[in-house]
Short mmCIF file of C-alpha atoms in Angstrom, two decimals:
data_model
loop_
_atom_site.label_atom_id
_atom_site.label_comp_id
_atom_site.label_asym_id
_atom_site.label_seq_id
_atom_site.Cartn_x
_atom_site.Cartn_y
_atom_site.Cartn_z
CA MET A 1 85.04 100.71 120.12
CA GLN A 2 87.51 101.83 117.42
CA GLU A 3 91.07 100.69 116.73
CA ILE A 4 91.96 102.89 113.74
CA SER A 5 95.39 104.46 114.19
CA LEU A 6 96.79 107.11 111.86
CA LEU A 7 100.27 105.57 111.79
CA ASN A 8 99.16 101.94 111.71
CA SER A 9 96.06 101.99 109.55
CA VAL A 10 96.25 105.04 107.29
CA ILE A 11 99.85 106.05 106.55
CA GLY A 12 101.03 102.55 107.22
CA PRO A 13 101.93 99.83 107.41
CA VAL A 14 105.53 99.76 106.31
CA MET A 15 105.69 96.71 104.07
CA ARG A 16 107.10 94.85 101.09
CA GLY A 17 105.10 94.20 97.97
CA PRO A 18 102.51 95.80 95.72
CA SER A 19 99.34 95.34 97.80
CA SER A 20 98.68 96.14 101.44
CA SER A 21 95.70 93.77 101.48
CA HIS A 22 97.64 90.96 99.79
CA CYS A 23 101.14 91.60 101.20
CA ALA A 24 101.23 93.58 104.44
CA ALA A 25 98.31 91.83 106.13
CA PRO A 26 99.47 88.33 105.09
CA TYR A 27 102.91 88.99 106.57
CA MET A 28 101.47 90.23 109.86
CA MET A 29 98.79 87.53 110.09
CA ALA A 30 101.36 84.80 109.48
CA LYS A 31 103.83 86.27 111.97
CA LEU A 32 101.12 86.52 114.63
CA VAL A 33 99.90 82.92 114.30
CA ARG A 34 103.49 81.66 114.29
CA GLU A 35 104.16 83.48 117.56
CA LEU A 36 101.00 82.04 119.13
CA SER A 37 101.72 78.48 118.01
CA CYS A 38 105.40 78.58 118.96
CA SER A 39 104.97 80.30 122.34
CA ASN A 40 106.17 77.30 124.32
CA GLY A 41 109.18 76.27 122.30
CA GLU A 42 107.29 74.45 119.55
CA VAL A 43 109.00 74.14 116.16
CA LEU A 44 107.04 74.83 112.99
CA LYS A 45 107.30 71.83 110.65
CA LYS A 46 104.61 72.53 108.06
CA ALA A 47 102.31 75.41 107.10
CA VAL A 48 99.42 75.28 104.65
CA VAL A 49 97.68 78.51 103.60
CA ARG A 50 94.24 78.08 102.01
CA PHE A 51 92.29 80.49 99.81
CA ASP A 52 88.76 80.12 98.48
CA PRO A 53 88.60 79.94 94.65
CA ARG A 54 85.89 82.61 94.67
CA GLY A 55 87.97 85.02 96.73
CA SER A 56 90.49 87.62 95.62
CA PHE A 57 93.63 85.90 96.90
CA ALA A 58 93.24 82.89 94.61
CA PRO A 59 93.67 84.60 91.21
CA CYS A 60 96.53 86.91 92.15
CA TYR A 61 98.43 85.61 95.17
CA LYS A 62 101.50 84.88 93.05
CA ALA A 63 101.43 88.11 91.03
CA GLN A 64 101.01 90.22 94.17
CA SER A 65 103.49 88.15 96.25
CA SER A 66 101.00 87.11 98.92
CA ASP A 67 102.79 83.76 99.04
CA GLU A 68 106.13 85.49 99.72
CA ASN A 69 104.67 87.45 102.61
CA PHE A 70 102.81 84.54 104.22
CA ALA A 71 106.02 82.50 104.00
CA ALA A 72 108.19 85.28 105.45
CA GLY A 73 105.79 85.89 108.33
CA LEU A 74 105.64 82.19 109.17
CA TYR A 75 109.42 82.08 108.97
CA GLY A 76 109.65 84.90 111.53
CA ALA A 77 111.57 87.14 109.12
CA LYS A 78 112.00 90.87 109.53
CA LEU A 79 110.90 93.20 106.74
CA THR A 80 114.45 94.52 106.53
CA ASP A 81 116.06 91.07 106.09
CA ALA A 82 118.24 91.02 102.98
CA ASP A 83 117.04 87.52 102.05
CA TYR A 84 113.33 88.30 102.52
CA ARG A 85 112.38 87.40 98.95
CA ASP A 86 114.37 84.16 99.03
CA ILE A 87 112.42 82.65 101.93
CA LEU A 88 109.47 81.43 99.83
CA GLY A 89 111.66 79.30 97.60
CA ARG A 90 113.46 77.79 100.57
CA VAL A 91 110.35 76.78 102.51
CA GLU A 92 108.65 75.46 99.38
CA ARG A 93 111.62 73.08 99.18
CA GLY A 94 111.09 72.15 102.82
CA GLU A 95 114.05 74.06 104.22
CA GLY A 96 113.17 75.09 107.78
CA PHE A 97 109.56 73.97 107.35
CA HIS A 98 107.38 72.86 104.47
CA PHE A 99 105.12 75.56 103.02
CA ALA A 100 102.23 75.19 100.59
CA ILE A 101 99.32 77.18 99.18
CA GLU A 102 96.00 75.40 98.54
CA VAL A 103 93.01 76.85 96.69
CA THR A 104 89.92 75.11 98.04
CA GLU A 105 86.46 76.01 99.29
CA LEU A 106 86.58 77.47 102.79
CA ASP A 107 83.92 76.81 105.39
CA ASN A 108 83.68 80.54 106.03
CA ASN A 109 83.96 82.75 102.94
CA ASN A 110 82.19 85.92 104.03
CA HIS A 111 85.00 88.23 102.85
CA PRO A 112 86.93 88.32 99.54
CA ASN A 113 90.23 88.14 101.45
CA ARG A 114 89.40 85.13 103.62
CA VAL A 115 92.24 82.76 104.52
CA ASP A 116 92.77 79.63 106.61
CA LEU A 117 96.21 78.85 108.07
CA GLU A 118 97.05 75.34 109.24
CA LEU A 119 100.28 74.92 111.20
CA THR A 120 101.82 71.56 112.08
CA LEU A 121 104.26 71.79 114.98
CA GLN A 122 106.67 69.63 116.89
CA THR A 123 106.18 70.11 120.61
CA GLN A 124 108.95 70.21 123.18
CA ASP A 125 108.26 66.62 124.24
CA GLY A 126 108.71 65.41 120.65
CA GLY A 127 105.01 65.10 119.92
CA GLN A 128 103.04 66.73 117.12
CA ARG A 129 100.22 69.26 117.18
CA THR A 130 98.17 70.95 114.48
CA ASP A 131 96.74 74.45 114.93
CA LEU A 132 94.10 75.92 112.60
CA TYR A 133 93.49 79.66 112.35
CA THR A 134 90.94 81.53 110.24
CA GLY A 135 90.91 85.21 109.37
CA ALA A 136 90.75 87.88 106.72
CA SER A 137 92.66 90.85 105.35
CA VAL A 138 90.33 93.85 105.37
CA GLY A 139 92.25 96.60 103.55
CA GLY A 140 95.11 98.98 104.16
CA GLY A 141 97.11 96.24 105.90
CA MET A 142 94.40 95.75 108.52
CA TYR A 143 93.29 92.21 109.31
CA TYR A 144 91.68 89.97 111.88
CA ILE A 145 92.10 86.40 113.11
CA ASP A 146 88.66 85.22 114.21
CA SER A 147 89.22 81.62 115.29
CA MET A 148 91.97 79.44 116.71
CA ASN A 149 91.35 75.69 116.74
CA GLY A 150 87.61 76.30 116.58
CA GLU A 151 87.60 78.80 119.45
CA ALA A 152 86.14 82.16 118.47
CA LEU A 153 88.31 85.22 119.10
CA PHE A 154 89.12 88.52 117.41
CA LEU A 155 92.79 89.40 117.04
CA THR A 156 93.85 92.44 115.01
CA GLY A 157 97.47 92.76 116.09
CA LYS A 158 96.74 96.17 117.57
CA THR A 159 97.90 95.06 121.03
CA ALA A 160 100.11 92.38 122.48
CA SER A 161 97.94 89.40 123.49
CA VAL A 162 98.39 86.69 126.10
CA PHE A 163 95.97 83.74 126.19
CA VAL A 164 95.75 81.65 129.35
CA TRP A 165 93.71 78.44 129.59
CA GLY A 166 92.49 76.55 132.69
CA GLU A 167 90.09 76.91 135.59
CA ALA A 168 92.53 79.17 137.40
CA ALA A 169 92.62 81.50 134.41
CA VAL A 170 88.89 82.10 134.67
CA THR A 171 88.64 82.29 138.46
CA ASP A 172 91.82 84.35 138.93
CA ALA A 173 91.57 86.47 135.77
CA ASP A 174 92.19 89.80 137.51
CA THR A 175 95.16 88.51 139.47
CA ILE A 176 96.75 86.99 136.37
CA ALA A 177 96.16 90.21 134.41
CA GLU A 178 97.88 92.22 137.15
CA MET A 179 100.84 89.85 137.07
CA LEU A 180 101.17 90.13 133.29
CA ALA A 181 101.00 93.93 133.51
CA GLY A 182 103.88 94.08 135.97
CA GLY A 183 106.97 96.16 135.32
CA GLY A 184 105.12 99.15 133.92
CA ASN A 185 103.37 97.29 131.09
CA MET A 186 100.03 98.91 130.24
CA LEU A 187 97.00 96.66 130.74
CA LEU A 188 94.55 97.33 127.90
CA GLY A 189 91.86 94.76 128.50
CA VAL A 190 90.85 91.38 129.89
CA ALA A 191 88.32 89.10 128.18
CA VAL A 192 87.02 86.00 129.94
CA ASP A 193 85.72 83.11 127.81
CA GLN A 194 83.86 80.74 130.13
CA LYS A 195 82.98 78.35 127.29
CA HIS A 196 86.61 77.61 126.46
CA THR A 197 87.93 78.16 130.00
CA ARG A 198 90.22 80.88 128.66
CA ILE A 199 91.17 84.49 129.23
CA GLU A 200 92.76 86.94 126.82
CA VAL A 201 94.86 89.72 128.30
CA SER A 202 95.63 92.67 126.02
CA LEU A 203 98.79 94.64 126.83
CA GLN A 204 101.05 97.32 125.42
CA SER A 205 103.84 94.76 125.04
CA VAL A 206 104.53 91.07 125.64
CA PRO A 207 105.56 90.55 129.29
CA ALA A 208 109.04 89.41 130.22
CA MET A 209 109.62 85.66 130.02
CA ASP A 210 109.97 85.30 133.79
CA ILE A 211 106.53 86.84 134.29
CA LEU A 212 105.00 84.59 131.64
CA GLY A 213 106.68 81.63 133.32
CA GLN A 214 105.20 82.49 136.70
CA VAL A 215 101.70 82.61 135.22
CA ALA A 216 102.18 79.35 133.30
CA LYS A 217 103.23 77.54 136.50
CA ARG A 218 100.19 78.60 138.53
CA ASP A 219 97.97 75.77 139.74
CA GLY A 220 95.00 75.34 137.42
CA VAL A 221 96.68 76.89 134.36
CA THR A 222 96.82 74.36 131.50
CA ASP A 223 98.25 76.39 128.62
CA LEU A 224 99.59 79.85 127.82
CA ARG A 225 100.28 81.47 124.45
CA PHE A 226 101.26 84.97 123.44
CA ALA A 227 101.94 87.24 120.47
CA ASP A 228 103.28 90.76 120.20
CA ALA A 229 101.48 93.63 118.51
CA SER A 230 101.95 93.78 114.74
CA GLN A 231 102.34 97.57 114.77
CA TYR A 232 102.25 100.35 117.34
CA PRO A 233 100.03 99.11 120.19
CA VAL A 234 96.63 100.77 120.38
CA CYS A 235 96.01 101.91 123.94
CA ALA A 236 92.65 103.70 123.64
CA MET A 237 89.57 102.38 121.85
CA ASP A 238 87.59 105.64 121.84
CA ASP A 239 85.63 106.59 118.74
CA LEU A 240 87.94 109.33 117.47
CA PHE A 241 87.45 109.51 113.72
CA SER A 242 83.86 108.73 112.69
CA THR A 243 82.81 112.19 111.47
CA SER A 244 84.53 115.19 109.94
CA ASP A 245 82.52 117.52 112.20
CA ALA A 246 83.96 115.83 115.31
CA VAL A 247 87.48 116.13 113.92
CA ILE A 248 87.00 119.80 113.04
CA ALA A 249 85.69 120.40 116.56
CA ILE A 250 88.94 118.96 117.96
CA ALA A 251 90.89 121.20 115.58
CA ASP A 252 88.97 124.24 116.84
CA GLN A 253 90.20 123.42 120.35
CA GLN A 254 93.85 123.56 119.22
CA GLU A 255 95.91 126.73 119.15
CA GLY A 256 95.13 128.50 115.89
CA GLY A 257 92.49 125.91 114.99
CA SER A 258 95.16 123.58 113.65
CA ILE A 259 93.90 120.34 112.11
CA ALA A 260 97.50 119.09 112.10
CA ASP A 261 97.60 119.51 115.88
CA ALA A 262 94.23 117.76 116.12
CA ALA A 263 95.73 114.76 114.33
CA LEU A 264 98.65 114.76 116.73
CA ALA A 265 96.42 114.95 119.81
CA LEU A 266 94.13 112.15 118.62
CA GLU A 267 96.97 109.79 117.63
CA ALA A 268 98.82 110.43 120.90
CA LYS A 269 95.65 109.41 122.73
CA ARG A 270 95.23 106.33 120.54
CA LEU A 271 98.79 105.08 121.10
CA GLY A 272 99.13 106.16 124.74
CA LEU A 273 102.16 108.32 123.94
CA SER A 274 103.15 111.92 124.57
CA ARG A 275 102.57 114.47 121.83
CA GLN A 276 106.31 114.81 121.31
CA ALA A 277 106.81 111.07 120.99
CA THR A 278 103.93 110.89 118.53
CA ARG A 279 105.29 113.85 116.56
CA ASP A 280 108.64 112.06 116.31
CA LEU A 281 106.88 109.02 114.83
CA PHE A 282 105.11 111.16 112.23
CA ARG A 283 108.34 112.84 111.27
CA GLU A 284 110.09 109.46 110.97
CA ARG A 285 107.28 108.24 108.72
CA CYS A 286 107.55 111.39 106.59
CA GLU A 287 111.30 110.91 106.23
CA LEU A 288 110.77 107.23 105.36
CA MET A 289 108.38 108.15 102.55
CA LEU A 290 110.83 110.67 101.15
CA ARG A 291 113.61 108.07 101.37
CA VAL A 292 111.46 105.59 99.43
CA VAL A 293 111.06 108.19 96.66
CA ALA A 294 114.81 108.83 96.62
CA GLU A 295 115.53 105.10 96.40
CA GLY A 296 113.11 104.80 93.51
CA PHE A 297 114.92 107.53 91.59
CA ASP A 298 118.23 105.76 92.21
CA ALA A 299 116.99 102.35 91.02
CA LYS A 300 118.94 100.70 88.21
CA PRO A 301 117.22 99.25 85.12
CA GLU A 302 118.92 95.89 85.63
CA ASP A 303 117.25 95.57 89.04
CA ASN A 304 113.74 96.08 87.67
CA VAL A 305 111.51 93.00 88.09
CA MET A 306 108.24 94.53 86.93
CA ARG A 307 106.51 92.39 84.32
CA PHE A 308 105.12 95.14 82.13
CA LEU A 309 106.72 98.50 82.95
CA THR A 310 110.19 99.99 82.83
CA LEU A 311 111.58 102.60 85.22
CA ARG A 312 110.30 106.02 84.19
CA ALA A 313 110.16 108.13 87.36
CA ARG A 314 113.57 109.78 86.96
CA LYS A 315 112.84 110.52 83.30
CA VAL A 316 109.55 112.20 84.23
CA ARG A 317 111.24 114.24 86.96
CA ASP A 318 114.02 115.47 84.67
CA ALA A 319 111.93 116.08 81.54
CA ASN A 320 111.89 119.58 80.05
CA LEU A 321 108.18 120.19 79.56
CA PRO A 322 106.75 123.04 77.48
CA ASP A 323 106.39 126.33 79.34
CA GLY A 324 102.98 126.73 80.90
CA LEU A 325 102.21 123.01 81.04
CA GLY A 326 101.50 121.94 84.62
CA GLY A 327 104.27 123.36 86.75
CA PRO A 328 107.42 122.20 88.56
CA VAL A 329 105.62 121.31 91.82
CA LEU A 330 103.14 119.05 90.07
CA GLN A 331 105.80 117.54 87.82
CA ASP A 332 107.97 116.65 90.82
CA ALA A 333 104.98 115.29 92.73
CA ILE A 334 103.97 113.07 89.80
CA ALA A 335 107.55 111.85 89.41
CA GLY A 336 107.74 111.19 93.14
CA ALA A 337 104.54 109.14 93.01
CA LEU A 338 105.93 107.06 90.14
CA SER A 339 109.20 106.58 91.99
CA ALA A 340 107.43 105.22 95.08
CA MET A 341 105.25 102.95 92.96
CA GLU A 342 108.28 101.61 91.10
CA ARG A 343 109.87 100.81 94.43
CA ASP A 344 106.61 99.19 95.50
CA SER A 345 106.27 97.05 92.36
CA ASN A 346 109.89 95.94 92.71
CA ARG A 347 109.13 94.59 96.19
CA GLY A 348 111.15 97.26 97.93
CA LEU A 349 110.35 98.54 101.41
CA VAL A 350 107.49 101.05 101.13
CA CYS A 351 104.74 102.60 103.21
CA ALA A 352 101.12 101.91 102.32
CA ALA A 353 99.27 105.22 102.39
CA PRO A 354 96.67 103.96 102.81
CA THR A 355 97.35 100.92 100.55
CA ALA A 356 100.23 99.59 98.50
CA GLY A 357 98.20 100.13 95.34
CA SER A 358 98.05 103.83 96.19
CA ALA A 359 101.46 104.04 97.87
CA GLY A 360 102.74 106.74 95.51
CA VAL A 361 100.21 109.54 95.97
CA VAL A 362 101.10 110.68 99.49
CA PRO A 363 104.92 110.28 99.21
CA GLY A 364 104.88 111.93 95.77
CA THR A 365 102.88 114.85 97.11
CA LEU A 366 105.28 115.26 100.04
CA TYR A 367 108.23 115.15 97.65
CA GLY A 368 106.68 117.90 95.53
CA LEU A 369 106.10 120.05 98.62
CA ILE A 370 109.63 119.52 99.96
CA ARG A 371 111.18 120.39 96.61
CA HIS A 372 109.29 123.67 96.44
CA GLY A 373 109.42 125.61 99.67
CA ILE A 374 107.80 123.45 102.36
CA ASP A 375 110.29 122.34 105.03
CA ILE A 376 110.27 118.98 106.84
CA GLU A 377 108.18 120.37 109.70
CA GLY A 378 105.56 121.68 107.29
CA ALA A 379 105.61 118.39 105.38
CA THR A 380 105.12 116.50 108.64
CA ASP A 381 102.14 118.72 109.47
CA ALA A 382 100.73 117.95 106.02
CA LEU A 383 101.23 114.22 106.57
CA GLN A 384 99.36 114.39 109.88
CA VAL A 385 96.43 116.02 108.11
CA MET A 386 96.54 113.47 105.30
CA ALA A 387 96.40 110.69 107.88
CA LEU A 388 93.49 112.28 109.72
CA ILE A 389 91.39 112.61 106.55
CA GLY A 390 92.16 108.97 105.76
CA ALA A 391 91.11 107.90 109.25
CA VAL A 392 87.64 109.36 108.77
CA PHE A 393 87.44 107.43 105.50
CA ALA A 394 88.52 104.21 107.26
CA ALA A 395 86.04 104.74 110.09
CA ARG A 396 83.14 104.97 107.64
CA GLY A 397 84.35 102.59 104.94
CA THR A 398 87.22 100.38 103.83
CA PHE A 399 90.52 100.62 101.97
CA ALA A 400 90.06 97.17 100.41
CA ALA A 401 89.76 97.42 96.63
CA GLU A 402 88.28 93.92 96.74
CA CYS A 403 85.25 95.55 98.38
CA GLY A 404 85.19 99.06 96.90
CA GLY A 405 87.31 99.20 93.76
CA CYS A 406 90.11 101.70 93.21
CA SER A 407 87.97 104.55 94.53
CA VAL A 408 88.81 103.35 98.05
CA GLU A 409 92.53 103.23 97.21
CA THR A 410 93.71 106.03 94.90
CA GLY A 411 90.45 107.87 95.52
CA ALA A 412 91.08 107.85 99.25
CA SER A 413 94.78 108.64 98.91
CA ALA A 414 94.03 111.57 96.58
CA ALA A 415 91.58 112.91 99.14
CA MET A 416 94.21 112.58 101.85
CA ALA A 417 96.87 114.30 99.74
CA ALA A 418 94.53 117.13 98.76
CA ALA A 419 93.91 117.92 102.41
CA GLY A 420 97.65 117.86 103.10
CA VAL A 421 98.40 120.27 100.27
CA THR A 422 95.64 122.57 101.50
CA GLN A 423 97.15 122.49 105.00
CA ALA A 424 100.65 123.17 103.66
CA TYR A 425 99.49 126.34 101.95
CA GLY A 426 97.52 127.76 104.85
CA GLY A 427 94.07 126.26 104.44
CA THR A 428 91.60 125.87 107.30
CA ALA A 429 90.36 122.57 108.68
CA GLN A 430 87.12 122.93 106.72
CA GLN A 431 89.01 123.70 103.51
CA CYS A 432 91.11 120.57 104.01
CA PHE A 433 87.94 118.47 104.12
CA ASP A 434 86.46 120.36 101.15
CA ALA A 435 89.52 119.58 99.03
CA ALA A 436 89.25 115.94 100.06
CA SER A 437 85.57 115.96 99.09
CA MET A 438 86.41 117.13 95.58
CA CYS A 439 88.73 114.18 95.08
CA LEU A 440 86.07 111.71 96.16
CA MET A 441 83.54 113.31 93.79
CA ASN A 442 85.94 112.75 90.93
CA THR A 443 86.75 109.13 91.73
CA LEU A 444 83.31 107.69 92.55
CA GLY A 445 82.99 104.28 90.93
CA LEU A 446 86.65 103.97 89.94
CA VAL A 447 87.27 100.29 89.24
CA CYS A 448 90.24 98.18 90.37
CA ASP A 449 91.49 96.31 87.31
CA PRO A 450 95.20 95.40 87.57
CA VAL A 451 96.53 93.81 84.41
CA GLY A 452 97.65 90.28 85.20
CA GLY A 453 97.02 90.92 88.88
CA ASP A 454 100.18 93.05 89.10
CA VAL A 455 100.06 96.48 90.69
CA GLU A 456 101.55 98.13 87.59
CA ILE A 457 98.92 98.85 84.92
CA PRO A 458 96.86 100.95 85.49
CA CYS A 459 97.98 101.42 89.09
CA HIS A 460 101.03 103.60 88.39
CA ALA A 461 98.94 105.81 86.10
CA ARG A 462 96.21 106.02 88.74
CA ASN A 463 98.76 107.30 91.25
CA VAL A 464 99.74 110.00 88.75
CA ALA A 465 96.07 110.92 88.48
CA GLY A 466 95.70 110.86 92.26
CA VAL A 467 98.48 113.42 92.69
CA SER A 468 96.93 115.59 90.00
CA HIS A 469 93.52 115.37 91.68
CA ALA A 470 95.10 116.36 94.98
CA PHE A 471 96.82 119.50 93.74
CA SER A 472 93.95 120.65 91.52
CA SER A 473 91.42 120.18 94.33
CA ALA A 474 93.58 122.08 96.81
CA MET A 475 94.07 124.88 94.29
CA ALA A 476 90.35 125.16 93.60
CA VAL A 477 89.36 125.24 97.26
CA LEU A 478 92.06 127.75 98.25
CA ALA A 479 90.93 129.90 95.33
CA GLY A 480 87.37 129.94 96.65
CA PHE A 481 85.62 126.96 95.08
CA ASP A 482 82.92 125.41 97.28
CA ALA A 483 82.79 121.59 97.29
CA VAL A 484 79.14 121.79 98.59
CA LEU A 485 78.84 118.04 99.31
CA GLY A 486 80.21 116.98 102.67
CA TYR A 487 83.16 114.62 103.02
CA ASP A 488 81.30 112.10 105.19
CA GLU A 489 78.48 111.78 102.66
CA LEU A 490 80.94 111.22 99.84
CA VAL A 491 82.79 108.54 101.79
CA ASP A 492 79.48 106.78 102.36
CA GLN A 493 78.61 106.98 98.66
CA THR A 494 82.07 105.75 97.68
CA VAL A 495 81.51 102.65 99.79
CA LYS A 496 77.94 102.16 98.57
CA ILE A 497 78.90 102.39 94.91
CA GLY A 498 81.85 100.08 95.44
CA ALA A 499 79.53 97.42 96.84
CA MET A 500 77.35 97.75 93.74
CA MET A 501 80.23 97.02 91.37
CA HIS A 502 80.48 93.68 89.61
CA PRO A 503 83.11 91.49 91.32
CA ASP A 504 85.19 91.50 88.11
CA LEU A 505 85.79 95.21 88.72
CA ARG A 506 87.14 94.79 92.23
CA CYS A 507 90.76 93.62 92.15
CA THR A 508 90.29 90.28 90.42
CA ALA A 509 92.13 91.16 87.18
CA ARG A 510 89.08 90.02 85.21
CA GLY A 511 87.61 93.34 84.04
CA GLY A 512 88.38 96.89 82.97
CA CYS A 513 91.95 97.50 81.82
CA ALA A 514 92.82 93.89 82.64
CA ALA A 515 90.32 92.60 80.06
CA THR A 516 91.55 94.66 77.09
CA LYS A 517 93.02 92.76 74.14
CA THR A 518 96.41 94.39 74.65
CA ALA A 519 96.46 93.46 78.33
CA LEU A 520 95.54 89.86 77.63
CA ARG A 521 98.29 89.60 75.01
CA MET A 522 100.81 91.10 77.46
CA VAL A 523 99.84 88.66 80.20
CA GLU A 524 100.09 85.70 77.83
CA ALA A 525 103.48 86.85 76.56
CA ALA A 526 104.73 87.34 80.12
CA SER A 527 103.59 83.86 81.10
CA LEU A 528 105.56 82.43 78.18
CA GLY A 529 108.63 84.42 79.14
CA LYS A 530 108.59 86.53 75.98
#
C-alpha cells in the first residue's frame, strides 16, 4: 500500500515557513487534530505541544517557526490569512485559547520529529474533555498521527476520515460506510477496530452535515468525529513509484514514450481524477512556483526578516557577468532559486519541492527554462517529470533531513530538476533518470547544518548548488555521458549513508557550517539583537 502523491508529497505541500518537516507538517497535523476534537461543537480552550529534548524539534522550533504553524493549525487558520504570523502571539497570550510548547521526554521517541499534542476542550454541555494525540513529521510535509487518547490509528491526512464509536458502528460498519459515501462521495476504505468498538471510514471528502447527523443518531452509536484531507485526497493505494524500471515501463506505454505523460497517468490514478483535471493541477502548481519567484524578486529590503542574509536574488539575476562564465539560463535559474528561498525564509507562501529547505531548486530551474525558450506547457511537462523522479526517491527513502542530511533535500531536488531539464530539451525517460543519478552521486553524504537552526546558511547556497548540479548533469547526459549507476541504487545508498551520519549532522544546528566560529558568533550576536 502506497500513499505517495506527486502533487501532495513531492512538489508540495504549499506552505509557510522555511522547513516542510518543521512547518508544513505541524500546520497540517494541528489542523487535523483540531477538526477531530471539535467535530461536535467543542471549543478549544488550551493546547500543549510537546517535543522530546533529544529530537529535532526541540533545538529549532522557534527558528524554523514550528510554533507558528502548530498554533495556526490549531487556530483553524488558512495559509492565505493575512494575520497568519500574528496568531502565535495571540494564543500565547490566551486569546482564543491558551497555547504552549513544552520540551519534555516523550513516552514514544522513535523518530526525530516526534510530537505529542494535548487539547483541552469545552464540550457543548459545558463540561471539559482532554484529548491526547501522538504523531510524527516524516519529511517533505508528510506526517502521521498514530494514537488518539491511547487508541492506535494511522492518520496521514491523505483522505477525509470519519470515526464512529459504538456497538452499532462495528456491527453495521458496511451500512454506515454506505451512508457516509452518499451523494457521490468516493468510499476509499473501512477499518473496523473491535478492541475499541470503533470504525474508521476513509472518503474523498467529509460528508454533508445532515449525513453525519443521521449516522450520529443511529441506535448504538456513542460518538462520531471527522476531519478533512490535508491535501488532495488519495484515492488509490497501488504501488506506483517504487522502481525506476516500473516507471520507465509506464512511459514506454505512452505515446512517444513520454515520461511526462507517465507522471500524469500515475497521478491521475492516485487522485482519482481525469488526466485533464490532473494536468490542470500540475499547471497551477507550475504557475504558483513561478509566481513565488516573481514575488521574491519584488521583495523590499525593509520587509526582510532573515536573521543572517540580505535580499540578493534580484542582484544576482541582473548582474553583468564576464562573457563565457556560466550562461544566461543558469544565471536566471540560480537567481530564481535564491528568490524562492528568500520568500521561503521570510515566511512567505511557497511550495516545498520536495522540502522547504530545498524549495528553490525546482522553481528556479523552471524560471530559467521559461526565460529561455521553454513555454508554460513545456515547463509543466518538466515539472511532472521532476515530481515523478522525486516520487521514486520518496518510495525508497525519505525527504527528512533529520534522518538523511541535506542529501535527501537538495540532493533529491537537484535530481528532480536534472530530470526536468533533460525532459525539456528532448531527453528520453532513461536519460532523465541518468541525469538524476548523477546528482545523487555528487551529493552522497551531504550534511544538514543550518546556522542557528534557520534555513538560510548554508541552505540558500545549497539551492544554488542544486540548480547547478541539475543543469550540468542534464548537459552531460544529453551530450552522451553514461551515469552507469542506477537511480534506485543511488537512492538506497543516499538513505543508507544518511542513517550512518552523526546526529549533529542531521538538521540539529550542532555540526558542520553551524559549528564554525563565524556561525557561532553570528548566532550569539543575533540573540543579543546586534
